[in-house]
mmCIF file of C-alpha atoms in Angstrom:
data_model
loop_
_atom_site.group_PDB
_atom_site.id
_atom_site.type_symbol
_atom_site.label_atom_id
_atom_site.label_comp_id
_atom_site.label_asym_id
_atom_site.label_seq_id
_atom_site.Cartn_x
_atom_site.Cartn_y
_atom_site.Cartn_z
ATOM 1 C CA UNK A 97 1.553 -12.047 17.762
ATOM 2 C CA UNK A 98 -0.753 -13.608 19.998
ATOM 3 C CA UNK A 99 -4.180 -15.619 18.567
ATOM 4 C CA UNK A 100 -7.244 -13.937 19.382
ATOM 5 C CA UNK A 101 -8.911 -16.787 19.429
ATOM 6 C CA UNK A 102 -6.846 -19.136 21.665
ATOM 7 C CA UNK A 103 -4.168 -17.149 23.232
ATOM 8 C CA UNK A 104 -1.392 -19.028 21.927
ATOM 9 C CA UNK A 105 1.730 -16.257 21.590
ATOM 10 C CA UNK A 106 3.305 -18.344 18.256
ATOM 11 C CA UNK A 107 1.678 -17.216 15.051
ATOM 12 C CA UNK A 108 2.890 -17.141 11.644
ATOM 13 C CA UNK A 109 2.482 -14.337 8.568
ATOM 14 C CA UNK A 110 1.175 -16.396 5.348
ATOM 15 C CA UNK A 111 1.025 -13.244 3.218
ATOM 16 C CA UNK A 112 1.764 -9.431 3.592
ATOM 17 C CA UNK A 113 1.132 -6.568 1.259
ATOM 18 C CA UNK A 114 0.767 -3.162 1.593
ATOM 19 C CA UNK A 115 -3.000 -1.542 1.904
ATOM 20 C CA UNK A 116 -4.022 1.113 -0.561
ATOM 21 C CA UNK A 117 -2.262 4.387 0.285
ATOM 22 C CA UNK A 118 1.373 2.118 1.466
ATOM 23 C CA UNK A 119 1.261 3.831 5.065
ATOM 24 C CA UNK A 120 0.809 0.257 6.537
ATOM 25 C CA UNK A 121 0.983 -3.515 6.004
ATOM 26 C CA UNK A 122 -1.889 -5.595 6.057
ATOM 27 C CA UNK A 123 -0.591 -9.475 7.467
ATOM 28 C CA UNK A 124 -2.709 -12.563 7.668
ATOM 29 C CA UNK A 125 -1.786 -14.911 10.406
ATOM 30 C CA UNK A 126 -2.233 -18.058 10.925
ATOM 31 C CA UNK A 127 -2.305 -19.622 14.759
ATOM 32 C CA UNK A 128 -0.096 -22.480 15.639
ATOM 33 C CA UNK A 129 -1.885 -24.088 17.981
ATOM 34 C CA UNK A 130 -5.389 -23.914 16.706
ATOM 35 C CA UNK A 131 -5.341 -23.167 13.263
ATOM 36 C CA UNK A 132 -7.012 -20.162 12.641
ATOM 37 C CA UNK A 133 -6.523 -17.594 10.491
ATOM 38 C CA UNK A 134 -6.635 -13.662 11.349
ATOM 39 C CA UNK A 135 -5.513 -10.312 9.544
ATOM 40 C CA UNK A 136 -3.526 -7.724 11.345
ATOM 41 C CA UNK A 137 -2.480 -4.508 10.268
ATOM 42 C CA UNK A 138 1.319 -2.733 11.154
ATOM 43 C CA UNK A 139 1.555 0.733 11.002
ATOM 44 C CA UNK A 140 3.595 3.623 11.733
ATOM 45 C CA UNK A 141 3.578 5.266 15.055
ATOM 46 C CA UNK A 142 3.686 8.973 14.988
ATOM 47 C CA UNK A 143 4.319 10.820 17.644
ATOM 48 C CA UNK A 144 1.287 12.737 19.233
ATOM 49 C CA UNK A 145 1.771 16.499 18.201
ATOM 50 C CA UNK A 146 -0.193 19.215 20.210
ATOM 51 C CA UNK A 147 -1.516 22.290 18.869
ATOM 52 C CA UNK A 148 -1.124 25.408 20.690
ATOM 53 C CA UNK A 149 -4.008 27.535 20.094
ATOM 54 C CA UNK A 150 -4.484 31.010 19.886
ATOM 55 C CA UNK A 151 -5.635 31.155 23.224
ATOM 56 C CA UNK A 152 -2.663 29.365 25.176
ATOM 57 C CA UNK A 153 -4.716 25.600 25.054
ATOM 58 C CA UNK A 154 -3.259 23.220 24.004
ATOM 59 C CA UNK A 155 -5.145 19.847 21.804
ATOM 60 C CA UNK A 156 -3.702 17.129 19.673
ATOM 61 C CA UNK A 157 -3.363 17.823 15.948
ATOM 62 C CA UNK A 158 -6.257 16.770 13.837
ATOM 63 C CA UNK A 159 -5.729 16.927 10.556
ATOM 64 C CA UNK A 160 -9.524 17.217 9.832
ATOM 65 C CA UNK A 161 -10.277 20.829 11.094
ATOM 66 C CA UNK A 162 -7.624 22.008 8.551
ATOM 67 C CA UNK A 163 -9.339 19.946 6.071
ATOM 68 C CA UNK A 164 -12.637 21.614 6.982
ATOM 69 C CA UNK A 165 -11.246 24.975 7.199
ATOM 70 C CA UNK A 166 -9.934 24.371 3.089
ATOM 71 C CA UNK A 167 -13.122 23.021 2.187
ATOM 72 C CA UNK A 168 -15.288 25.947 3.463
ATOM 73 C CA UNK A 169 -13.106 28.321 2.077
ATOM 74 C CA UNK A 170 -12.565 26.430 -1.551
ATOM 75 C CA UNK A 171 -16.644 25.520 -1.784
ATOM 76 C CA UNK A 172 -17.462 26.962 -4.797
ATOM 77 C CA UNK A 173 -14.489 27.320 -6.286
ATOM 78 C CA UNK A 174 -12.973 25.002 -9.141
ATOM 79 C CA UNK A 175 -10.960 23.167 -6.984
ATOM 80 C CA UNK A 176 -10.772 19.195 -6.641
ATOM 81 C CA UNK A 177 -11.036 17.478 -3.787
ATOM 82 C CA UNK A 178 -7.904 15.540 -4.608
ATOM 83 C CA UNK A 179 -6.008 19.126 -4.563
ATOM 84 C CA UNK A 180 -7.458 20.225 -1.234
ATOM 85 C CA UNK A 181 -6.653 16.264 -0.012
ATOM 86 C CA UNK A 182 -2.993 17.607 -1.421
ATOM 87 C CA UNK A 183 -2.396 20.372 0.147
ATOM 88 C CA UNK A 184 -3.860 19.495 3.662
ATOM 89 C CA UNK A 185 -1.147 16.400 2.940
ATOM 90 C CA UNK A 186 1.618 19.052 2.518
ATOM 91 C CA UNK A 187 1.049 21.235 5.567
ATOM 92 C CA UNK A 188 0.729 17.872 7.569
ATOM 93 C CA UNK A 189 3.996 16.585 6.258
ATOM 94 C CA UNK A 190 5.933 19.783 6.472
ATOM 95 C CA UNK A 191 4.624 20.482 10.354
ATOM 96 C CA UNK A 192 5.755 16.290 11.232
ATOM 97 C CA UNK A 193 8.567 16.935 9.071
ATOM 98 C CA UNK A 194 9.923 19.661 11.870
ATOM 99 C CA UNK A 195 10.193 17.083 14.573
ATOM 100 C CA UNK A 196 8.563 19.483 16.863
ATOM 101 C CA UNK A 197 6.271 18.062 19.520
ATOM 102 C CA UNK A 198 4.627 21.405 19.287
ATOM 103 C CA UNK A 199 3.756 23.744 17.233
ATOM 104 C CA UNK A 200 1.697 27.035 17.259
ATOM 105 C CA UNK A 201 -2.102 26.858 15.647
ATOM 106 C CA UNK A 202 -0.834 30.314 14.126
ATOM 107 C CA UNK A 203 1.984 28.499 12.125
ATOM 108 C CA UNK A 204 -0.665 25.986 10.615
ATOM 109 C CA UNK A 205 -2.863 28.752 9.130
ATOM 110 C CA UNK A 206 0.536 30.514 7.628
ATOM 111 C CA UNK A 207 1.290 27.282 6.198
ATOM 112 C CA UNK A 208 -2.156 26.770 4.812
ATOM 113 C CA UNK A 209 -2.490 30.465 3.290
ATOM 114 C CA UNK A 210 0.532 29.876 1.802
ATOM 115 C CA UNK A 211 -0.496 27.245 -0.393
ATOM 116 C CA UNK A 212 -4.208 28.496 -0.567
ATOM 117 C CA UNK A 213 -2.704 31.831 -2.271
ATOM 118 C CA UNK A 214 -0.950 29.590 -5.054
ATOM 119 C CA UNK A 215 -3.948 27.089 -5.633
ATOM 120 C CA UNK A 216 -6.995 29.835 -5.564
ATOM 121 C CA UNK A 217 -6.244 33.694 -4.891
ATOM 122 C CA UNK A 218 -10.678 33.449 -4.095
ATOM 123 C CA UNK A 219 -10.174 30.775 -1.378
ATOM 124 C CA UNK A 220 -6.928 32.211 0.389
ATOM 125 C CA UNK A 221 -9.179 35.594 0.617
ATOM 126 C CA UNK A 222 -11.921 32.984 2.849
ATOM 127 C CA UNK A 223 -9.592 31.577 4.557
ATOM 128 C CA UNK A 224 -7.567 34.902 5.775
ATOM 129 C CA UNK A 225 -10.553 36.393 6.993
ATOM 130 C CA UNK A 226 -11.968 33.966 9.195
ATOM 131 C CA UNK A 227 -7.868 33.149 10.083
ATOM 132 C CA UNK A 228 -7.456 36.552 10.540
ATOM 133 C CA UNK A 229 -10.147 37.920 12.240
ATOM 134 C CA UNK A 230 -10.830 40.682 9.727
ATOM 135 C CA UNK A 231 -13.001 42.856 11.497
ATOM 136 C CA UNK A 232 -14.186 45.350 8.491
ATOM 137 C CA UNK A 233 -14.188 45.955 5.002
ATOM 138 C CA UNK A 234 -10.743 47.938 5.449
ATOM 139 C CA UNK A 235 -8.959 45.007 6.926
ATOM 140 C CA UNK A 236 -10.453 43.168 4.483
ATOM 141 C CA UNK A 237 -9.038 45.262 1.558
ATOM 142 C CA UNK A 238 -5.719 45.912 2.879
ATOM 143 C CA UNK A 239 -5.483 42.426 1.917
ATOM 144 C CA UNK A 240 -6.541 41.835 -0.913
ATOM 145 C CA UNK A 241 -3.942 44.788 -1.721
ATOM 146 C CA UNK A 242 -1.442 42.410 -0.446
ATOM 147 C CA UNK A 243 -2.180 40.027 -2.496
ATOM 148 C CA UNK A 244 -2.752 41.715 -5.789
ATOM 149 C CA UNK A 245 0.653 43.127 -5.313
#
């Protein structure tokens, strides 16, 4: 890797270890040429996935709007943070797992509800609705039919 300080291309790792959640390597160099010492991080690279919305746009995958959709729809509800952090880490891993470069904005929110209905039967209601569109209180019963059944 090349010093940032004096360009030289011939550095050496003096230690590596793995930073807090193992998804990448934190290595401290040392330059060669002038002796100084910088960190570097290795990491991963995932391929970009795009999101085709409901609307026929497209936008890269971010996991924090599912993140926000969960938290609005578990606020209030005894759920942890670490088990929302969960579950938005399942749907994540089970859409890169596909090895799809795309995949449907419509799949996500199945994937979510499906987990939502398991973790908090209150919070998958939230979520459906504003997923779902329900547009009156019939809508909104027919599924909370569904899921009492």
């Amino acid at each position: 890797m090349k010093c940032p300080y004096c360009g030289n291309p011939d550095t050496r790792v003096v230690d590596s270890r793995p930073v807090d959640d193992n998804s990448s390597i934190r290595r401290r160099r040392v330059c060669d040429e002038c002796g100084r010492r910088f960190t570097s991080y290795e990491r991963v690279e995932m391929v970009p996935l795009v999101v085709i919305k409901k609307d026929r746009t497209r936008e890269i995958f971010d996991r924090s709007k599912i993140e926000a959709g969960v938290l609005r729809a578990c606020h209030k509800r005894p759920i942890s943070a670490q088990q929302v952090h969960d579950l938005v880490d399942n749907v994540e891993t089970e859409i890169y797992n596909r090895g799809e470069r795309e995949v449907s904005s419509t799949e996500i929110g199945e994937l979510v509800m499906d987990r939502l209905k398991d973790l908090d039967p209150v919070a998958y209601v939230r979520f459906a609705s504003v997923y779902r569109e329900f547009k009156d209180a019939a809508t909104f019963m027919d599924e909370l039919k569904k899921l009492l059944e």
